[in-house]
Each structure stands twice: as structure tokens, then as C-alpha cells.
């Protein structure tokens, strides 16, 4: 397993069905091309994650997000307030989002991280990538490279992450799924939604 800071190399690995562990403003994540069944199978295997547990998607801009999900006026207002940032939004997916990511649900979690390395990685890869913490299911997510125990083709060393996972908010049903970073602000915004 290679560790380094070569984002170009990492993006090539993603384009070739490989797995990259990358830093975010919350914790380290596992990145794979969401349109590659081979890569998605690897993500579930690496995490020892059941297929009935969905995996979120990380994007590098709003345009990429709009290609994947339906965004109404209220949703857009919420997104512009909190993203990029440590919030995962659940929205109705478009048909091109693979069902394996959503465990059959019509909704998919989208992350638009406020982290330059992650944004660059996604842009260079040219595809949205998986956004799931780089840990075995049920274990604590890693904040630094030394805490990563799951396998990958490449680890981007981005130093220490802040450590608080993103707040997950379902914008379709207007409810919070997981309490995390910026929770109070998200809750307040949801009440005005």
C-alpha cells in the first residue's frame, strides 16, 4: 500500500477501478469511481460492509451534484448555505446513480467536501467518487494516516483531519439522519426549510 501526496497518481488509480484513501475536513475517506461496478465491489469488501448499507458520493462542484440528483429551489438554498462543508445531503437520485450505492433507495447521500485535496482529486479523476469513512464498518473513522487499517491502492497523506463526521440530512423528508459537524446550524436551517 503506497502512501504519498501525488493527487495525479491517485486520480489515475480511481480512473482504473482502483481504491484511494483521501483526507477530508472531517475524517479520511475511501474513494472509488461510482460508475465502476468493480471498484464499488472493492469498497464494500474493504469495509466489510453489508450491501444493505448505502454509501455516499463526493463531488467537486454543484454541476457534478446536479448530474446525480434532483435539486429544487429550497434544496438549492440549503446546499448553497452549507456546501462545500461537513454536511451530507440526501436527495432523490437520477437514474445514472448505481443502485448498489443506495441499497435500492431512491435517495443518495452527497458530500461536497471543503477540502482542496479532495476537490482536486475528484476533478482530476473526472468522476464522482465514493464518500465513506476509511474504516471497517462499526469501527471509529481514522483522523490520521497511522490509524488507517483498511486496504487501498494508494493513501493520500493529508495530515490530521478534524475528526467529527459530517451531519447527514435528508432534504426530501426534512430530517436529520446522523448528528455530526455543524449539527445545530443544520437543524436550525431545516426548521426554516
Short mmCIF file of N, CA and C in Angstrom, two decimals:
data_model
loop_
_atom_site.label_atom_id
_atom_site.label_comp_id
_atom_site.label_asym_id
_atom_site.label_seq_id
_atom_site.Cartn_x
_atom_site.Cartn_y
_atom_site.Cartn_z
N UNK A 1 0.85 -1.19 0.00
CA UNK A 1 0.00 0.00 0.00
C UNK A 1 0.89 1.24 0.00
N UNK A 2 0.72 2.08 -1.00
CA UNK A 2 1.55 3.28 -1.11
C UNK A 2 0.91 4.46 -0.40
N UNK A 3 1.77 5.26 0.22
CA UNK A 3 1.31 6.48 0.88
C UNK A 3 2.09 7.64 0.27
N UNK A 4 1.39 8.72 -0.05
CA UNK A 4 2.08 9.86 -0.63
C UNK A 4 1.16 11.04 -0.78
N UNK A 5 1.57 11.98 -1.63
CA UNK A 5 0.77 13.20 -1.83
C UNK A 5 0.53 13.46 -3.32
N UNK A 6 0.69 12.45 -4.14
CA UNK A 6 0.56 12.58 -5.58
C UNK A 6 -0.91 12.44 -6.01
N UNK A 7 -1.59 13.56 -6.12
CA UNK A 7 -3.02 13.55 -6.43
C UNK A 7 -3.26 13.05 -7.86
N UNK A 8 -2.35 13.41 -8.78
CA UNK A 8 -2.49 12.95 -10.16
C UNK A 8 -2.45 11.42 -10.23
N UNK A 9 -1.51 10.85 -9.52
CA UNK A 9 -1.39 9.38 -9.49
C UNK A 9 -2.67 8.77 -8.88
N UNK A 10 -3.14 9.37 -7.79
CA UNK A 10 -4.35 8.88 -7.13
C UNK A 10 -5.55 8.94 -8.07
N UNK A 11 -5.65 10.01 -8.85
CA UNK A 11 -6.79 10.15 -9.77
C UNK A 11 -6.73 9.09 -10.88
N UNK A 12 -5.52 8.73 -11.32
CA UNK A 12 -5.37 7.67 -12.33
C UNK A 12 -5.82 6.33 -11.77
N UNK A 13 -5.49 6.09 -10.51
CA UNK A 13 -5.91 4.84 -9.85
C UNK A 13 -7.44 4.76 -9.83
N UNK A 14 -8.09 5.87 -9.50
CA UNK A 14 -9.56 5.90 -9.47
C UNK A 14 -10.12 5.64 -10.88
N UNK A 15 -9.53 6.25 -11.88
CA UNK A 15 -10.00 6.04 -13.26
C UNK A 15 -9.83 4.59 -13.71
N UNK A 16 -8.88 3.87 -13.09
CA UNK A 16 -8.60 2.48 -13.46
C UNK A 16 -9.18 1.47 -12.46
N UNK A 17 -10.34 1.81 -11.88
CA UNK A 17 -11.09 0.92 -10.96
C UNK A 17 -10.39 0.66 -9.63
N UNK A 18 -9.41 1.50 -9.30
CA UNK A 18 -8.68 1.30 -8.04
C UNK A 18 -9.32 2.05 -6.88
N UNK A 19 -8.70 1.88 -5.71
CA UNK A 19 -9.21 2.47 -4.47
C UNK A 19 -8.17 3.42 -3.88
N UNK A 20 -8.62 4.62 -3.53
CA UNK A 20 -7.75 5.63 -2.93
C UNK A 20 -8.36 6.08 -1.61
N UNK A 21 -7.52 6.20 -0.60
CA UNK A 21 -7.98 6.77 0.68
C UNK A 21 -7.52 8.22 0.69
N UNK A 22 -8.46 9.12 1.00
CA UNK A 22 -8.18 10.55 0.87
C UNK A 22 -8.63 11.31 2.12
N UNK A 23 -7.99 12.45 2.39
CA UNK A 23 -8.36 13.27 3.56
C UNK A 23 -9.54 14.17 3.22
N UNK A 24 -10.34 14.49 4.23
CA UNK A 24 -11.40 15.50 4.08
C UNK A 24 -11.34 16.43 5.28
N UNK A 25 -12.28 17.36 5.36
CA UNK A 25 -12.32 18.25 6.52
C UNK A 25 -12.91 17.55 7.74
N UNK A 26 -13.33 16.29 7.59
CA UNK A 26 -13.87 15.54 8.74
C UNK A 26 -12.94 14.37 9.09
N UNK A 27 -12.96 13.31 8.28
CA UNK A 27 -12.12 12.12 8.51
C UNK A 27 -11.58 11.63 7.15
N UNK A 28 -10.72 10.60 7.18
CA UNK A 28 -10.25 10.01 5.92
C UNK A 28 -11.36 9.17 5.30
N UNK A 29 -11.45 9.24 3.96
CA UNK A 29 -12.50 8.53 3.25
C UNK A 29 -11.94 7.56 2.23
N UNK A 30 -12.78 6.62 1.80
CA UNK A 30 -12.43 5.67 0.74
C UNK A 30 -13.03 6.18 -0.56
N UNK A 31 -12.16 6.37 -1.55
CA UNK A 31 -12.61 6.90 -2.83
C UNK A 31 -12.51 5.88 -3.95
N UNK A 32 -13.60 5.75 -4.71
CA UNK A 32 -13.63 4.87 -5.88
C UNK A 32 -14.59 5.49 -6.88
N UNK A 33 -14.38 5.18 -8.15
CA UNK A 33 -15.26 5.65 -9.22
C UNK A 33 -16.66 5.08 -9.01
N UNK A 34 -17.66 5.95 -8.83
CA UNK A 34 -19.01 5.44 -8.53
C UNK A 34 -19.65 4.74 -9.73
N UNK A 35 -19.09 4.93 -10.92
CA UNK A 35 -19.66 4.30 -12.11
C UNK A 35 -18.99 2.97 -12.45
N UNK A 36 -18.07 2.52 -11.59
CA UNK A 36 -17.37 1.26 -11.82
C UNK A 36 -17.86 0.19 -10.85
N UNK A 37 -18.56 -0.82 -11.37
CA UNK A 37 -19.03 -1.91 -10.51
C UNK A 37 -17.87 -2.63 -9.82
N UNK A 38 -16.78 -2.78 -10.54
CA UNK A 38 -15.59 -3.44 -9.97
C UNK A 38 -15.10 -2.67 -8.75
N UNK A 39 -14.98 -1.35 -8.91
CA UNK A 39 -14.50 -0.51 -7.81
C UNK A 39 -15.48 -0.51 -6.63
N UNK A 40 -16.78 -0.46 -6.92
CA UNK A 40 -17.77 -0.44 -5.84
C UNK A 40 -17.76 -1.75 -5.05
N UNK A 41 -17.59 -2.86 -5.74
CA UNK A 41 -17.48 -4.16 -5.05
C UNK A 41 -16.30 -4.13 -4.08
N UNK A 42 -15.19 -3.53 -4.53
CA UNK A 42 -13.99 -3.44 -3.69
C UNK A 42 -14.27 -2.62 -2.42
N UNK A 43 -15.00 -1.51 -2.58
CA UNK A 43 -15.30 -0.64 -1.43
C UNK A 43 -16.06 -1.42 -0.35
N UNK A 44 -17.10 -2.15 -0.75
CA UNK A 44 -17.88 -2.92 0.23
C UNK A 44 -17.02 -4.01 0.87
N UNK A 45 -16.15 -4.64 0.08
CA UNK A 45 -15.28 -5.70 0.59
C UNK A 45 -14.26 -5.14 1.57
N UNK A 46 -13.64 -4.03 1.20
CA UNK A 46 -12.61 -3.40 2.05
C UNK A 46 -13.18 -3.03 3.41
N UNK A 47 -14.39 -2.48 3.42
CA UNK A 47 -15.01 -2.03 4.68
C UNK A 47 -15.68 -3.17 5.45
N UNK A 48 -15.82 -4.32 4.77
CA UNK A 48 -16.61 -5.42 5.35
C UNK A 48 -18.02 -4.89 5.65
N UNK A 49 -18.56 -4.20 4.65
CA UNK A 49 -19.84 -3.51 4.81
C UNK A 49 -20.93 -4.30 4.10
N UNK A 50 -22.08 -4.43 4.77
CA UNK A 50 -23.23 -5.09 4.17
C UNK A 50 -23.74 -4.27 3.00
N UNK A 51 -24.23 -4.96 1.97
CA UNK A 51 -24.74 -4.27 0.78
C UNK A 51 -26.04 -3.50 1.06
N UNK A 52 -26.66 -3.78 2.21
CA UNK A 52 -27.89 -3.04 2.51
C UNK A 52 -27.61 -1.71 3.21
N UNK A 53 -26.31 -1.37 3.35
CA UNK A 53 -25.95 -0.07 3.92
C UNK A 53 -25.44 0.82 2.80
N UNK A 54 -26.14 1.92 2.52
CA UNK A 54 -25.74 2.76 1.39
C UNK A 54 -24.40 3.46 1.59
N UNK A 55 -23.82 3.90 0.49
CA UNK A 55 -22.55 4.63 0.51
C UNK A 55 -22.80 5.98 -0.17
N UNK A 56 -22.30 7.04 0.46
CA UNK A 56 -22.47 8.38 -0.10
C UNK A 56 -21.48 8.65 -1.23
N UNK A 57 -21.71 9.77 -1.90
CA UNK A 57 -20.91 10.16 -3.06
C UNK A 57 -20.30 11.53 -2.79
N UNK A 58 -19.03 11.71 -3.19
CA UNK A 58 -18.38 13.02 -3.07
C UNK A 58 -18.26 13.65 -4.46
N UNK A 59 -18.58 14.94 -4.54
CA UNK A 59 -18.50 15.68 -5.79
C UNK A 59 -17.56 16.87 -5.61
N UNK A 60 -17.13 17.44 -6.75
CA UNK A 60 -16.19 18.56 -6.68
C UNK A 60 -16.84 19.91 -6.95
N UNK A 61 -18.10 19.89 -7.37
CA UNK A 61 -18.82 21.15 -7.61
C UNK A 61 -20.32 20.90 -7.74
N UNK A 62 -21.08 21.99 -7.81
CA UNK A 62 -22.54 21.88 -7.88
C UNK A 62 -23.01 21.27 -9.19
N UNK A 63 -22.29 21.52 -10.26
CA UNK A 63 -22.66 20.95 -11.56
C UNK A 63 -22.62 19.42 -11.50
N UNK A 64 -21.56 18.88 -10.90
CA UNK A 64 -21.43 17.42 -10.76
C UNK A 64 -22.57 16.89 -9.89
N UNK A 65 -22.94 17.64 -8.87
CA UNK A 65 -24.05 17.24 -7.99
C UNK A 65 -25.36 17.20 -8.77
N UNK A 66 -25.59 18.23 -9.60
CA UNK A 66 -26.84 18.30 -10.37
C UNK A 66 -26.97 17.17 -11.38
N UNK A 67 -25.84 16.64 -11.83
CA UNK A 67 -25.86 15.50 -12.76
C UNK A 67 -26.35 14.22 -12.07
N UNK A 68 -26.23 14.18 -10.74
CA UNK A 68 -26.54 12.97 -9.98
C UNK A 68 -27.90 12.98 -9.29
N UNK A 69 -28.36 14.19 -8.91
CA UNK A 69 -29.58 14.29 -8.10
C UNK A 69 -30.48 15.42 -8.58
N UNK A 70 -31.75 15.36 -8.16
CA UNK A 70 -32.72 16.42 -8.45
C UNK A 70 -32.65 17.45 -7.32
N UNK A 71 -32.47 18.71 -7.70
CA UNK A 71 -32.35 19.78 -6.71
C UNK A 71 -33.41 20.84 -6.97
N UNK A 72 -34.33 20.98 -6.02
CA UNK A 72 -35.36 22.01 -6.11
C UNK A 72 -34.86 23.33 -5.54
N UNK A 73 -35.72 24.35 -5.54
CA UNK A 73 -35.32 25.68 -5.07
C UNK A 73 -34.92 25.69 -3.59
N UNK A 74 -35.73 25.06 -2.74
CA UNK A 74 -35.41 25.02 -1.30
C UNK A 74 -34.13 24.24 -1.03
N UNK A 75 -33.98 23.13 -1.75
CA UNK A 75 -32.78 22.31 -1.58
C UNK A 75 -31.54 23.10 -1.99
N UNK A 76 -31.66 23.83 -3.11
CA UNK A 76 -30.52 24.62 -3.60
C UNK A 76 -30.12 25.67 -2.57
N UNK A 77 -31.10 26.32 -1.97
CA UNK A 77 -30.82 27.35 -0.95
C UNK A 77 -30.05 26.72 0.23
N UNK A 78 -30.51 25.55 0.66
CA UNK A 78 -29.85 24.84 1.77
C UNK A 78 -28.41 24.47 1.38
N UNK A 79 -28.26 23.90 0.18
CA UNK A 79 -26.95 23.46 -0.31
C UNK A 79 -25.97 24.63 -0.39
N UNK A 80 -26.45 25.75 -0.91
CA UNK A 80 -25.57 26.91 -1.05
C UNK A 80 -25.15 27.47 0.31
N UNK A 81 -25.97 27.23 1.31
CA UNK A 81 -25.64 27.69 2.67
C UNK A 81 -24.57 26.81 3.32
N UNK A 82 -24.63 25.50 3.10
CA UNK A 82 -23.77 24.57 3.84
C UNK A 82 -22.64 23.90 3.05
N UNK A 83 -22.74 23.96 1.72
CA UNK A 83 -21.72 23.25 0.94
C UNK A 83 -20.93 24.22 0.07
N UNK A 84 -19.64 23.98 -0.12
CA UNK A 84 -18.88 22.86 0.43
C UNK A 84 -18.74 22.96 1.96
N UNK A 85 -18.76 21.79 2.59
CA UNK A 85 -18.65 21.73 4.04
C UNK A 85 -18.97 20.36 4.58
N UNK A 86 -18.89 20.18 5.91
CA UNK A 86 -19.03 18.86 6.53
C UNK A 86 -20.47 18.41 6.73
N UNK A 87 -21.26 18.50 5.65
CA UNK A 87 -22.67 18.09 5.70
C UNK A 87 -22.93 17.18 4.51
N UNK A 88 -23.59 16.05 4.75
CA UNK A 88 -24.02 15.14 3.67
C UNK A 88 -25.50 15.35 3.46
N UNK A 89 -25.90 15.64 2.21
CA UNK A 89 -27.32 15.85 1.91
C UNK A 89 -27.88 14.65 1.15
N UNK A 90 -29.04 14.18 1.60
CA UNK A 90 -29.74 13.10 0.89
C UNK A 90 -30.75 13.72 -0.05
N UNK A 91 -30.65 13.36 -1.34
CA UNK A 91 -31.55 13.88 -2.35
C UNK A 91 -32.00 12.75 -3.27
N UNK A 92 -33.07 13.00 -4.03
CA UNK A 92 -33.56 11.98 -4.96
C UNK A 92 -32.56 11.81 -6.09
N UNK A 93 -32.16 10.56 -6.32
CA UNK A 93 -31.10 10.29 -7.30
C UNK A 93 -31.65 10.25 -8.71
N UNK A 94 -30.76 10.54 -9.65
CA UNK A 94 -31.08 10.35 -11.07
C UNK A 94 -30.73 8.91 -11.43
N UNK A 95 -31.22 8.47 -12.58
CA UNK A 95 -31.06 7.07 -12.97
C UNK A 95 -29.61 6.62 -13.12
N UNK A 96 -28.70 7.55 -13.43
CA UNK A 96 -27.32 7.11 -13.65
C UNK A 96 -26.59 6.74 -12.36
N UNK A 97 -27.16 7.05 -11.19
CA UNK A 97 -26.53 6.66 -9.92
C UNK A 97 -26.77 5.16 -9.70
N UNK A 98 -25.70 4.37 -9.57
CA UNK A 98 -25.86 2.92 -9.40
C UNK A 98 -26.65 2.56 -8.15
N UNK A 99 -27.57 1.60 -8.29
CA UNK A 99 -28.40 1.16 -7.17
C UNK A 99 -27.62 0.58 -6.02
N UNK A 100 -26.45 -0.02 -6.31
CA UNK A 100 -25.64 -0.63 -5.25
C UNK A 100 -25.20 0.43 -4.23
N UNK A 101 -25.03 1.68 -4.69
CA UNK A 101 -24.63 2.76 -3.78
C UNK A 101 -25.73 3.11 -2.79
N UNK A 102 -26.98 2.99 -3.24
CA UNK A 102 -28.11 3.46 -2.44
C UNK A 102 -28.88 2.32 -1.77
N UNK A 103 -28.40 1.10 -1.95
CA UNK A 103 -29.08 -0.08 -1.41
C UNK A 103 -30.55 -0.12 -1.83
N UNK A 104 -30.80 0.29 -3.07
CA UNK A 104 -32.15 0.24 -3.61
C UNK A 104 -33.01 1.45 -3.29
N UNK A 105 -32.50 2.38 -2.47
CA UNK A 105 -33.27 3.58 -2.13
C UNK A 105 -33.30 4.55 -3.31
N UNK A 106 -34.31 5.41 -3.32
CA UNK A 106 -34.40 6.46 -4.34
C UNK A 106 -33.52 7.65 -3.98
N UNK A 107 -33.00 7.64 -2.74
CA UNK A 107 -32.18 8.76 -2.27
C UNK A 107 -30.72 8.37 -2.25
N UNK A 108 -29.86 9.38 -2.46
CA UNK A 108 -28.41 9.15 -2.36
C UNK A 108 -27.80 10.29 -1.55
N UNK A 109 -26.82 9.95 -0.73
CA UNK A 109 -26.12 10.95 0.07
C UNK A 109 -25.03 11.60 -0.77
N UNK A 110 -24.97 12.93 -0.73
CA UNK A 110 -23.96 13.67 -1.49
C UNK A 110 -23.11 14.51 -0.55
N UNK A 111 -21.81 14.39 -0.73
CA UNK A 111 -20.84 15.20 0.02
C UNK A 111 -20.14 16.12 -0.96
N UNK A 112 -20.02 17.38 -0.60
CA UNK A 112 -19.21 18.34 -1.37
C UNK A 112 -18.22 18.87 -0.35
N UNK A 113 -17.07 18.18 -0.20
CA UNK A 113 -16.15 18.50 0.89
C UNK A 113 -15.47 19.86 0.73
N UNK A 114 -15.24 20.49 1.86
CA UNK A 114 -14.48 21.75 1.88
C UNK A 114 -13.02 21.39 2.11
N UNK A 115 -12.44 20.69 1.16
CA UNK A 115 -11.05 20.24 1.30
C UNK A 115 -10.40 20.26 -0.08
N UNK A 116 -9.39 21.10 -0.23
CA UNK A 116 -8.78 21.34 -1.54
C UNK A 116 -8.24 20.04 -2.17
N UNK A 117 -7.61 19.20 -1.37
CA UNK A 117 -7.04 17.95 -1.90
C UNK A 117 -8.14 17.07 -2.49
N UNK A 118 -9.24 16.93 -1.76
CA UNK A 118 -10.35 16.10 -2.22
C UNK A 118 -10.97 16.66 -3.49
N UNK A 119 -11.18 17.96 -3.52
CA UNK A 119 -11.75 18.61 -4.72
C UNK A 119 -10.84 18.35 -5.92
N UNK A 120 -9.53 18.54 -5.73
CA UNK A 120 -8.57 18.32 -6.83
C UNK A 120 -8.59 16.87 -7.30
N UNK A 121 -8.67 15.95 -6.35
CA UNK A 121 -8.71 14.52 -6.69
C UNK A 121 -9.92 14.20 -7.57
N UNK A 122 -11.09 14.69 -7.18
CA UNK A 122 -12.32 14.41 -7.94
C UNK A 122 -12.25 15.07 -9.32
N UNK A 123 -11.76 16.30 -9.36
CA UNK A 123 -11.65 17.00 -10.65
C UNK A 123 -10.71 16.25 -11.59
N UNK A 124 -9.56 15.83 -11.09
CA UNK A 124 -8.59 15.12 -11.93
C UNK A 124 -9.11 13.75 -12.36
N UNK A 125 -9.84 13.09 -11.46
CA UNK A 125 -10.40 11.77 -11.80
C UNK A 125 -11.51 11.93 -12.84
N UNK A 126 -12.19 13.06 -12.79
CA UNK A 126 -13.25 13.34 -13.76
C UNK A 126 -14.56 12.65 -13.48
N UNK A 127 -14.68 12.04 -12.29
CA UNK A 127 -15.91 11.33 -11.91
C UNK A 127 -16.19 11.56 -10.43
N UNK A 128 -17.47 11.47 -10.03
CA UNK A 128 -17.76 11.49 -8.60
C UNK A 128 -17.15 10.24 -7.96
N UNK A 129 -16.77 10.34 -6.69
CA UNK A 129 -16.17 9.19 -6.00
C UNK A 129 -16.97 8.83 -4.75
N UNK A 130 -16.73 7.63 -4.26
CA UNK A 130 -17.42 7.21 -3.03
C UNK A 130 -16.94 8.07 -1.86
N UNK A 131 -17.83 8.28 -0.92
CA UNK A 131 -17.53 9.06 0.27
C UNK A 131 -17.99 8.25 1.48
N UNK A 132 -17.11 7.39 1.95
CA UNK A 132 -17.39 6.57 3.13
C UNK A 132 -16.12 6.51 3.93
N UNK A 133 -16.22 6.54 5.24
CA UNK A 133 -15.02 6.62 6.06
C UNK A 133 -14.11 5.40 5.87
N UNK A 134 -12.81 5.64 5.98
CA UNK A 134 -11.80 4.62 5.71
C UNK A 134 -11.57 3.72 6.93
N UNK A 135 -12.62 2.98 7.28
CA UNK A 135 -12.55 2.09 8.44
C UNK A 135 -13.41 0.86 8.18
N UNK A 136 -13.19 -0.18 8.99
CA UNK A 136 -14.10 -1.32 8.92
C UNK A 136 -15.43 -0.88 9.50
N UNK A 137 -16.54 -1.36 8.94
CA UNK A 137 -17.87 -0.98 9.43
C UNK A 137 -17.96 -1.18 10.94
N UNK A 138 -18.46 -0.16 11.62
CA UNK A 138 -18.64 -0.25 13.06
C UNK A 138 -17.46 0.25 13.87
N UNK A 139 -16.31 0.49 13.24
CA UNK A 139 -15.14 0.99 13.96
C UNK A 139 -15.04 2.51 13.81
N UNK A 140 -14.19 3.11 14.64
CA UNK A 140 -14.02 4.57 14.59
C UNK A 140 -13.33 4.99 13.30
N UNK A 141 -13.81 6.07 12.68
CA UNK A 141 -13.18 6.54 11.45
C UNK A 141 -11.80 7.17 11.73
N UNK A 142 -10.83 6.98 10.82
CA UNK A 142 -9.47 7.49 11.06
C UNK A 142 -9.34 8.98 10.81
N UNK A 143 -8.57 9.63 11.69
CA UNK A 143 -8.29 11.06 11.53
C UNK A 143 -6.89 11.30 10.98
N UNK A 144 -6.02 10.27 11.07
CA UNK A 144 -4.66 10.39 10.53
C UNK A 144 -4.26 9.09 9.85
N UNK A 145 -3.26 9.16 8.98
CA UNK A 145 -2.84 8.01 8.18
C UNK A 145 -2.48 6.80 9.05
N UNK A 146 -1.84 7.04 10.17
CA UNK A 146 -1.42 5.95 11.07
C UNK A 146 -2.58 5.15 11.65
N UNK A 147 -3.79 5.69 11.58
CA UNK A 147 -4.96 4.99 12.14
C UNK A 147 -5.70 4.17 11.08
N UNK A 148 -5.27 4.26 9.81
CA UNK A 148 -5.97 3.55 8.72
C UNK A 148 -5.57 2.08 8.71
N UNK A 149 -6.58 1.21 8.80
CA UNK A 149 -6.32 -0.23 8.83
C UNK A 149 -6.90 -0.96 7.62
N UNK A 150 -7.73 -0.27 6.85
CA UNK A 150 -8.31 -0.89 5.66
C UNK A 150 -7.35 -0.76 4.48
N UNK A 151 -7.49 -1.66 3.52
CA UNK A 151 -6.58 -1.67 2.37
C UNK A 151 -7.01 -0.70 1.28
N UNK A 152 -6.02 -0.29 0.48
CA UNK A 152 -6.28 0.59 -0.67
C UNK A 152 -5.06 0.53 -1.59
N UNK A 153 -5.24 1.01 -2.81
CA UNK A 153 -4.12 1.06 -3.74
C UNK A 153 -3.19 2.22 -3.43
N UNK A 154 -3.76 3.28 -2.85
CA UNK A 154 -2.96 4.48 -2.56
C UNK A 154 -3.63 5.26 -1.44
N UNK A 155 -2.82 5.82 -0.55
CA UNK A 155 -3.33 6.70 0.51
C UNK A 155 -2.73 8.08 0.31
N UNK A 156 -3.58 9.08 0.20
CA UNK A 156 -3.11 10.46 0.13
C UNK A 156 -2.94 10.96 1.56
N UNK A 157 -1.72 11.29 1.92
CA UNK A 157 -1.44 11.78 3.27
C UNK A 157 -1.74 13.27 3.33
N UNK A 158 -2.82 13.60 4.01
CA UNK A 158 -3.22 15.00 4.13
C UNK A 158 -3.08 15.50 5.55
N UNK A 159 -2.25 14.81 6.35
CA UNK A 159 -2.09 15.23 7.75
C UNK A 159 -3.29 14.82 8.58
N UNK A 160 -3.51 15.53 9.66
CA UNK A 160 -4.61 15.17 10.57
C UNK A 160 -5.91 15.85 10.17
N UNK A 161 -6.98 15.07 10.13
CA UNK A 161 -8.32 15.60 9.85
C UNK A 161 -8.97 15.99 11.18
N UNK A 162 -10.01 16.82 11.12
CA UNK A 162 -10.65 17.32 12.35
C UNK A 162 -11.31 16.21 13.17
N UNK A 163 -11.85 15.21 12.47
CA UNK A 163 -12.34 14.04 13.20
C UNK A 163 -13.82 13.91 13.44
N UNK A 164 -14.57 15.00 13.32
CA UNK A 164 -16.02 14.88 13.54
C UNK A 164 -16.70 14.58 12.21
N UNK A 165 -17.37 13.41 12.09
CA UNK A 165 -18.04 13.08 10.82
C UNK A 165 -19.10 14.12 10.44
N UNK A 166 -19.47 14.10 9.17
CA UNK A 166 -20.46 15.06 8.67
C UNK A 166 -21.84 14.78 9.26
N UNK A 167 -22.62 15.84 9.37
CA UNK A 167 -24.04 15.67 9.69
C UNK A 167 -24.73 15.20 8.42
N UNK A 168 -25.57 14.19 8.53
CA UNK A 168 -26.31 13.67 7.37
C UNK A 168 -27.75 14.15 7.47
N UNK A 169 -28.20 14.86 6.43
CA UNK A 169 -29.55 15.42 6.46
C UNK A 169 -30.32 15.00 5.21
N UNK A 170 -31.51 14.47 5.43
CA UNK A 170 -32.41 14.05 4.36
C UNK A 170 -33.25 15.26 3.97
N UNK A 171 -32.93 15.85 2.80
CA UNK A 171 -33.64 17.06 2.37
C UNK A 171 -34.98 16.74 1.73
N UNK A 172 -35.22 15.50 1.38
CA UNK A 172 -36.50 15.10 0.80
C UNK A 172 -37.56 14.97 1.90
N UNK A 173 -37.18 14.26 2.97
CA UNK A 173 -38.11 14.06 4.08
C UNK A 173 -37.88 15.03 5.24
N UNK A 174 -36.94 15.94 5.04
CA UNK A 174 -36.64 17.00 6.00
C UNK A 174 -36.36 16.50 7.41
N UNK A 175 -35.35 15.63 7.48
CA UNK A 175 -34.97 15.14 8.81
C UNK A 175 -33.48 14.84 8.86
N UNK A 176 -32.94 14.89 10.07
CA UNK A 176 -31.52 14.59 10.25
C UNK A 176 -31.35 13.10 10.49
N UNK A 177 -30.43 12.50 9.75
CA UNK A 177 -30.18 11.06 9.84
C UNK A 177 -29.03 10.77 10.80
N UNK A 178 -28.00 11.63 10.76
CA UNK A 178 -26.86 11.44 11.66
C UNK A 178 -26.38 12.80 12.16
N UNK A 179 -26.20 12.88 13.47
CA UNK A 179 -25.69 14.11 14.07
C UNK A 179 -24.17 14.13 13.92
N UNK A 180 -23.65 15.25 13.43
CA UNK A 180 -22.20 15.40 13.27
C UNK A 180 -21.83 16.87 13.24
N UNK A 181 -20.84 17.21 12.43
CA UNK A 181 -20.35 18.59 12.33
C UNK A 181 -21.49 19.52 11.89
N UNK A 182 -21.49 20.75 12.45
CA UNK A 182 -22.46 21.80 12.11
C UNK A 182 -23.92 21.41 12.38
N UNK A 183 -24.12 20.45 13.28
CA UNK A 183 -25.47 19.93 13.54
C UNK A 183 -26.47 21.02 13.91
N UNK A 184 -26.09 21.91 14.83
CA UNK A 184 -27.03 22.95 15.32
C UNK A 184 -27.50 23.84 14.18
N UNK A 185 -26.54 24.24 13.32
CA UNK A 185 -26.87 25.11 12.20
C UNK A 185 -27.77 24.41 11.19
N UNK A 186 -27.48 23.12 10.95
CA UNK A 186 -28.28 22.34 10.01
C UNK A 186 -29.72 22.20 10.53
N UNK A 187 -29.83 21.91 11.82
CA UNK A 187 -31.15 21.76 12.44
C UNK A 187 -31.96 23.05 12.32
N UNK A 188 -31.32 24.17 12.60
CA UNK A 188 -31.99 25.47 12.50
C UNK A 188 -32.44 25.74 11.08
N UNK A 189 -31.59 25.43 10.11
CA UNK A 189 -31.92 25.66 8.70
C UNK A 189 -33.06 24.76 8.24
N UNK A 190 -33.09 23.56 8.81
CA UNK A 190 -34.13 22.59 8.43
C UNK A 190 -35.49 23.06 8.91
N UNK A 191 -35.51 23.73 10.05
CA UNK A 191 -36.77 24.25 10.59
C UNK A 191 -37.34 25.36 9.71
N UNK A 192 -36.46 26.08 9.02
CA UNK A 192 -36.90 27.16 8.12
C UNK A 192 -37.12 26.68 6.69
N UNK A 193 -36.89 25.40 6.47
CA UNK A 193 -36.87 24.84 5.12
C UNK A 193 -38.22 24.91 4.44
#
